[in-house]
Tab-separated table of C-alpha atoms in Angstrom:
chain	number	residue	atom	x	y	z
A	265	MET	CA	47.498	-6.061	-42.140
A	266	LEU	CA	48.289	-2.386	-41.476
A	267	ASP	CA	49.274	-1.610	-37.885
A	268	ALA	CA	46.541	0.585	-36.404
A	269	SER	CA	49.055	2.439	-34.222
A	270	ALA	CA	50.832	3.625	-37.366
A	271	THR	CA	47.635	5.167	-38.781
A	272	ARG	CA	46.239	6.953	-35.725
A	273	PRO	CA	46.860	10.715	-35.650
A	274	ARG	CA	49.834	11.898	-33.612
A	275	ARG	CA	49.440	14.408	-30.836
A	276	ARG	CA	51.753	17.321	-31.496
A	277	TYR	CA	53.651	19.167	-28.779
A	278	ARG	CA	56.318	21.813	-28.635
A	279	SER	CA	58.492	19.675	-26.340
A	280	LEU	CA	58.509	16.099	-25.054
A	281	PHE	CA	60.418	15.031	-21.927
A	282	LEU	CA	61.102	11.310	-21.411
A	283	SER	CA	63.134	9.776	-18.610
A	284	ASP	CA	63.984	6.409	-17.102
A	285	LEU	CA	63.181	4.155	-20.061
A	286	HIS	CA	65.859	1.746	-18.757
A	287	LEU	CA	66.349	0.119	-22.146
A	288	GLY	CA	68.180	-3.130	-21.485
A	289	ALA	CA	66.752	-3.768	-18.017
A	290	ARG	CA	64.216	-6.473	-17.186
A	291	GLY	CA	61.619	-3.973	-16.002
A	292	CYS	CA	61.635	-1.878	-19.183
A	293	ARG	CA	58.199	-1.627	-20.853
A	294	ALA	CA	59.596	-1.465	-24.382
A	295	ALA	CA	56.361	-2.293	-26.191
A	296	GLU	CA	54.496	0.459	-24.353
A	297	ILE	CA	57.275	2.984	-25.002
A	298	LEU	CA	57.204	2.200	-28.704
A	299	ASP	CA	53.420	2.470	-28.840
A	300	PHE	CA	53.583	5.807	-27.029
A	301	LEU	CA	56.160	7.176	-29.461
A	302	THR	CA	54.012	6.286	-32.473
A	303	GLY	CA	51.280	8.555	-31.070
A	304	VAL	CA	53.282	11.713	-30.331
A	305	ASP	CA	55.342	14.264	-32.200
A	306	ALA	CA	57.384	17.173	-30.841
A	307	GLU	CA	59.744	19.836	-32.099
A	308	THR	CA	62.195	19.010	-29.302
A	309	ILE	CA	62.624	15.738	-27.417
A	310	TYR	CA	64.577	15.687	-24.175
A	311	LEU	CA	65.826	12.279	-23.002
A	312	VAL	CA	66.174	13.054	-19.310
A	313	GLY	CA	68.507	10.285	-18.169
A	314	ASP	CA	68.513	6.527	-17.592
A	315	ILE	CA	67.372	5.995	-21.166
A	316	LEU	CA	69.909	3.203	-21.588
A	317	ASP	CA	70.570	0.895	-18.663
A	318	VAL	CA	74.177	0.302	-19.689
A	319	TRP	CA	75.350	-1.293	-16.449
A	320	HIS	CA	72.299	-3.364	-15.580
A	321	PRO	CA	73.471	-6.527	-13.782
A	322	GLY	CA	72.933	-9.921	-15.291
A	323	LYS	CA	71.297	-10.629	-18.621
A	324	LEU	CA	70.786	-7.766	-21.045
A	325	HIS	CA	67.120	-7.618	-22.014
A	326	TRP	CA	67.193	-6.233	-25.540
A	327	GLY	CA	65.089	-7.166	-28.532
A	328	ALA	CA	63.215	-5.865	-31.555
A	329	ALA	CA	61.157	-3.356	-29.548
A	330	GLN	CA	64.272	-1.777	-28.020
A	331	ASP	CA	65.868	-1.590	-31.482
A	332	ALA	CA	62.727	0.061	-32.835
A	333	ILE	CA	62.695	2.665	-30.037
A	334	TRP	CA	66.315	3.615	-30.680
A	335	SER	CA	65.715	3.691	-34.444
A	336	ASP	CA	62.640	5.891	-34.008
A	337	LEU	CA	64.468	8.459	-31.881
A	338	SER	CA	67.474	8.426	-34.221
A	339	ALA	CA	65.278	8.862	-37.299
A	340	ARG	CA	63.575	11.858	-35.697
A	341	ALA	CA	66.938	13.438	-34.928
A	342	ARG	CA	68.156	12.919	-38.475
A	343	SER	CA	64.947	14.368	-39.924
A	344	GLY	CA	65.236	17.664	-38.029
A	345	THR	CA	63.745	17.064	-34.577
A	346	ARG	CA	66.023	18.344	-31.865
A	347	VAL	CA	66.807	15.360	-29.605
A	348	VAL	CA	68.873	16.047	-26.481
A	349	TYR	CA	70.304	13.256	-24.315
A	350	LEU	CA	70.949	14.158	-20.654
A	351	PRO	CA	72.598	11.135	-18.963
A	352	GLY	CA	71.583	9.811	-15.551
A	353	ASN	CA	73.145	7.420	-13.071
A	354	HIS	CA	72.310	4.270	-15.061
A	355	ASP	CA	73.834	5.665	-18.258
A	356	ALA	CA	76.544	7.693	-16.503
A	357	PRO	CA	79.354	6.476	-18.834
A	358	LEU	CA	77.891	8.801	-21.468
A	359	ARG	CA	79.030	11.699	-19.279
A	360	GLU	CA	82.608	10.678	-20.050
A	361	ILE	CA	82.167	11.176	-23.798
A	362	GLU	CA	84.188	14.092	-25.130
A	363	GLY	CA	82.223	16.647	-27.078
A	364	ASP	CA	78.548	17.512	-27.211
A	365	ARG	CA	77.227	14.698	-29.422
A	366	TYR	CA	76.265	11.069	-28.851
A	367	GLU	CA	75.510	9.429	-32.170
A	368	CYS	CA	72.927	11.782	-33.737
A	369	PHE	CA	71.792	13.310	-30.427
A	370	GLU	CA	72.923	16.424	-28.585
A	371	LEU	CA	74.625	15.434	-25.328
A	372	THR	CA	74.763	17.492	-22.148
A	373	ASP	CA	74.542	16.949	-18.391
A	374	SER	CA	71.995	19.747	-17.849
A	375	LEU	CA	70.520	22.688	-19.707
A	376	THR	CA	68.022	25.527	-19.596
A	377	HIS	CA	64.762	25.004	-21.461
A	378	ILE	CA	62.869	28.203	-22.242
A	379	ALA	CA	59.180	27.446	-22.651
A	380	ALA	CA	56.929	29.203	-25.145
A	381	ASP	CA	55.656	31.492	-22.368
A	382	GLY	CA	59.206	32.474	-21.391
A	383	THR	CA	59.477	30.308	-18.260
A	384	ARG	CA	63.018	29.067	-17.680
A	385	TYR	CA	63.323	25.430	-16.621
A	386	LEU	CA	66.455	23.670	-15.409
A	387	VAL	CA	66.493	20.233	-17.065
A	388	LEU	CA	68.630	17.403	-15.654
A	389	HIS	CA	68.238	13.782	-14.596
A	390	GLY	CA	68.352	14.599	-10.887
A	391	ASP	CA	70.985	12.242	-9.498
A	392	GLN	CA	73.297	15.251	-9.345
A	393	VAL	CA	71.639	16.265	-6.051
A	394	ASP	CA	71.499	12.842	-4.420
A	395	ALA	CA	72.703	12.646	-0.840
A	396	ARG	CA	76.413	11.851	-0.889
A	397	ILE	CA	76.095	8.127	-0.080
A	398	PHE	CA	73.654	7.621	-2.968
A	399	ARG	CA	76.058	9.185	-5.453
A	400	PHE	CA	78.440	6.251	-5.147
A	401	HIS	CA	78.038	3.828	-8.034
A	402	PHE	CA	77.926	0.826	-5.720
A	403	MET	CA	74.674	2.140	-4.213
A	404	THR	CA	73.030	2.256	-7.627
A	405	ARG	CA	74.348	-1.234	-8.322
A	406	ILE	CA	72.869	-2.537	-5.060
A	407	GLY	CA	69.519	-0.985	-5.910
A	408	SER	CA	69.672	-2.351	-9.462
A	409	ARG	CA	70.475	-5.868	-8.296
A	410	LEU	CA	67.656	-5.874	-5.735
A	411	ASP	CA	65.222	-4.501	-8.296
A	412	ALA	CA	66.301	-7.048	-10.939
A	413	ALA	CA	66.103	-9.977	-8.514
A	414	LEU	CA	62.638	-9.016	-7.283
A	415	ARG	CA	61.356	-8.486	-10.814
A	416	CYS	CA	62.727	-11.884	-11.830
A	417	VAL	CA	60.840	-13.592	-9.009
A	418	ASP	CA	57.707	-11.542	-9.718
A	419	HIS	CA	57.892	-12.451	-13.423
A	420	ALA	CA	58.200	-16.158	-12.587
A	421	LEU	CA	55.243	-16.041	-10.199
A	422	ARG	CA	53.108	-14.217	-12.745
A	423	GLY	CA	53.961	-16.961	-15.228
A	424	LEU	CA	52.474	-19.462	-12.813
A	425	ARG	CA	49.469	-17.239	-12.041
A	426	PRO	CA	48.843	-14.967	-15.071
A	427	SER	CA	45.674	-13.513	-13.529
A	428	ALA	CA	47.397	-12.463	-10.296
A	429	LYS	CA	47.120	-8.807	-9.392
A	430	ARG	CA	49.754	-6.616	-7.769
A	431	GLY	CA	51.532	-8.803	-5.233
A	432	ILE	CA	54.054	-8.670	-2.445
A	433	PHE	CA	57.061	-8.655	-4.770
A	434	GLU	CA	55.748	-5.681	-6.736
A	435	TRP	CA	55.242	-3.812	-3.463
A	436	ALA	CA	58.784	-4.785	-2.479
A	437	ILE	CA	60.122	-3.371	-5.765
A	438	CYS	CA	58.469	-0.045	-4.983
A	439	GLY	CA	59.949	-0.228	-1.494
A	440	VAL	CA	63.478	-0.728	-2.863
A	441	ASN	CA	63.086	2.291	-5.131
A	442	ALA	CA	61.790	4.383	-2.238
A	443	LEU	CA	64.595	3.199	0.077
A	444	MET	CA	67.193	4.522	-2.363
A	445	MET	CA	65.702	8.004	-1.854
A	446	VAL	CA	65.300	8.018	1.939
A	447	GLY	CA	66.584	11.223	3.479
A	448	ASN	CA	67.554	12.533	0.090
A	449	GLY	CA	65.648	15.826	0.161
A	450	PHE	CA	65.464	15.270	-3.596
A	451	GLU	CA	62.800	17.796	-4.551
A	452	LYS	CA	64.003	20.477	-2.135
A	453	ARG	CA	67.596	20.232	-3.360
A	454	LEU	CA	66.516	20.508	-6.983
A	455	ALA	CA	64.312	23.516	-6.210
A	456	THR	CA	67.228	25.217	-4.478
A	457	MET	CA	69.498	24.492	-7.436
A	458	ALA	CA	66.917	25.940	-9.829
A	459	ILE	CA	66.536	29.122	-7.781
A	460	THR	CA	70.276	29.713	-7.410
A	461	THR	CA	70.817	29.264	-11.152
A	462	GLY	CA	68.089	31.712	-12.141
A	463	HIS	CA	65.305	29.321	-13.147
A	464	GLU	CA	61.581	29.339	-12.410
A	465	GLY	CA	61.192	25.581	-12.661
A	466	VAL	CA	62.997	22.253	-12.762
A	467	ILE	CA	62.317	19.210	-14.960
A	468	CYS	CA	63.869	15.898	-13.933
A	469	GLY	CA	63.501	12.136	-13.738
A	470	HIS	CA	65.390	9.713	-11.449
A	471	PHE	CA	62.781	9.373	-8.699
A	472	HIS	CA	60.407	7.170	-10.790
A	473	LYS	CA	57.474	9.182	-9.466
A	474	ALA	CA	55.660	11.479	-11.870
A	475	ALA	CA	54.862	14.932	-10.495
A	476	LEU	CA	53.877	18.399	-11.643
A	477	ARG	CA	53.381	20.931	-8.870
A	478	GLN	CA	54.624	24.096	-7.222
A	479	SER	CA	57.492	23.561	-4.813
A	480	GLY	CA	57.685	26.953	-3.127
A	481	PRO	CA	58.374	29.482	-5.878
A	482	ILE	CA	59.549	26.742	-8.268
A	483	THR	CA	57.551	24.529	-10.624
A	484	TYR	CA	58.713	20.965	-9.952
A	485	ALA	CA	58.131	18.506	-12.796
A	486	ASN	CA	59.220	14.863	-12.764
A	487	CYS	CA	58.724	12.838	-15.956
A	488	GLY	CA	58.106	9.609	-14.072
A	489	ASP	CA	59.430	6.413	-15.661
A	490	TRP	CA	58.728	3.568	-18.091
A	491	VAL	CA	59.202	0.715	-15.651
A	492	ASP	CA	56.179	1.323	-13.445
A	493	SER	CA	54.348	4.617	-14.026
A	494	ARG	CA	54.685	4.845	-17.862
A	495	THR	CA	54.421	8.629	-17.956
A	496	ALA	CA	55.994	11.534	-19.798
A	497	LEU	CA	55.999	15.302	-19.597
A	498	VAL	CA	54.959	17.486	-22.523
A	499	GLU	CA	54.948	21.208	-23.253
A	500	THR	CA	52.089	22.573	-25.340
A	501	PHE	CA	52.604	25.322	-27.903
A	502	ASP	CA	51.452	27.972	-25.403
A	503	GLY	CA	54.135	26.926	-22.903
A	504	ALA	CA	51.988	24.891	-20.487
A	505	LEU	CA	53.396	21.685	-19.006
A	506	GLN	CA	51.280	18.536	-18.803
A	507	LEU	CA	51.895	15.039	-17.485
A	508	VAL	CA	50.638	12.336	-19.837
A	509	GLU	CA	50.246	8.622	-19.235
A	510	TRP	CA	50.292	5.625	-21.555
A	511	ARG	CA	47.523	3.192	-20.859
A	512	ALA	CA	46.158	0.240	-22.763
A	513	GLU	CA	42.606	0.656	-23.965
A	514	VAL	CA	40.304	-1.709	-22.092
A	515	GLU	CA	38.020	-2.175	-25.060
A	516	ALA	CA	39.415	-3.907	-28.130
A	517	VAL	CA	39.426	-0.852	-30.373
A	518	PRO	CA	42.610	-1.183	-32.484
A	519	ALA	CA	42.633	2.433	-33.673
A	520	ARG	CA	42.688	3.657	-30.058
A	521	GLN	CA	45.045	1.116	-28.523
A	522	GLY	CA	47.707	2.736	-26.389
A	523	LEU	CA	45.628	5.870	-25.856
A	524	MET	CA	47.508	8.535	-23.971
A	525	GLY	CA	45.723	10.369	-21.186
A	526	GLU	CA	46.561	13.199	-18.842
A	527	VAL	CA	47.715	12.381	-15.330
A	528	GLU	CA	45.991	14.201	-12.520
A	529	ALA	CA	48.560	16.280	-10.683
């Protein structure tokens, strides 16, 4: 039987920004990521950090879906799509690679993206402006271990009660992620960095909270993540930025499964 997701038309964009896939971590939504990718096409794809979770504690969660995601991105790069990898704190070892290539991808810590309308955006993962204590690797490891442990318990409980809705452990996971950002001044620091480097906007990930809004004179755009929010940022061919969200179709309509919708900003 032909996979319906392979036959549905792709939405075309000038640029696609993806962050925080966390491939290899328990919380990664690999099937949803893969379904999303089959429905989009872009001239340039920016992988805005924490794509690989290369230091995730405990068992590595990697299977056919993760392989397919990596193969899809690599195939696009080899066929002429510009794919740029900007490492984050969970794939920080890539920052130690000499040169400007990682496999078939461009590799850089940050860059300037010039939109079709001429707007200059600073693109980076965002951990570069973390408060000093949160820049230490042990802090990320603590957060990762708490997140992994809570997700493990939540997964076990959902196995016992498949129909259970969002529970205390899922709320706790969100609390751990928020705790890691307390007092960080994340958005304000990024806006200041963008202004001082001659940009009109900043595009980042890291915070796991999708956003697209004005932050003073700066456009602040956060891609969100593919652990909880399952969102991405796209640029249309006229230079406009949009947040898009993967969501499963409620009705059993195979040709529309994994429909992507805009996120209200």
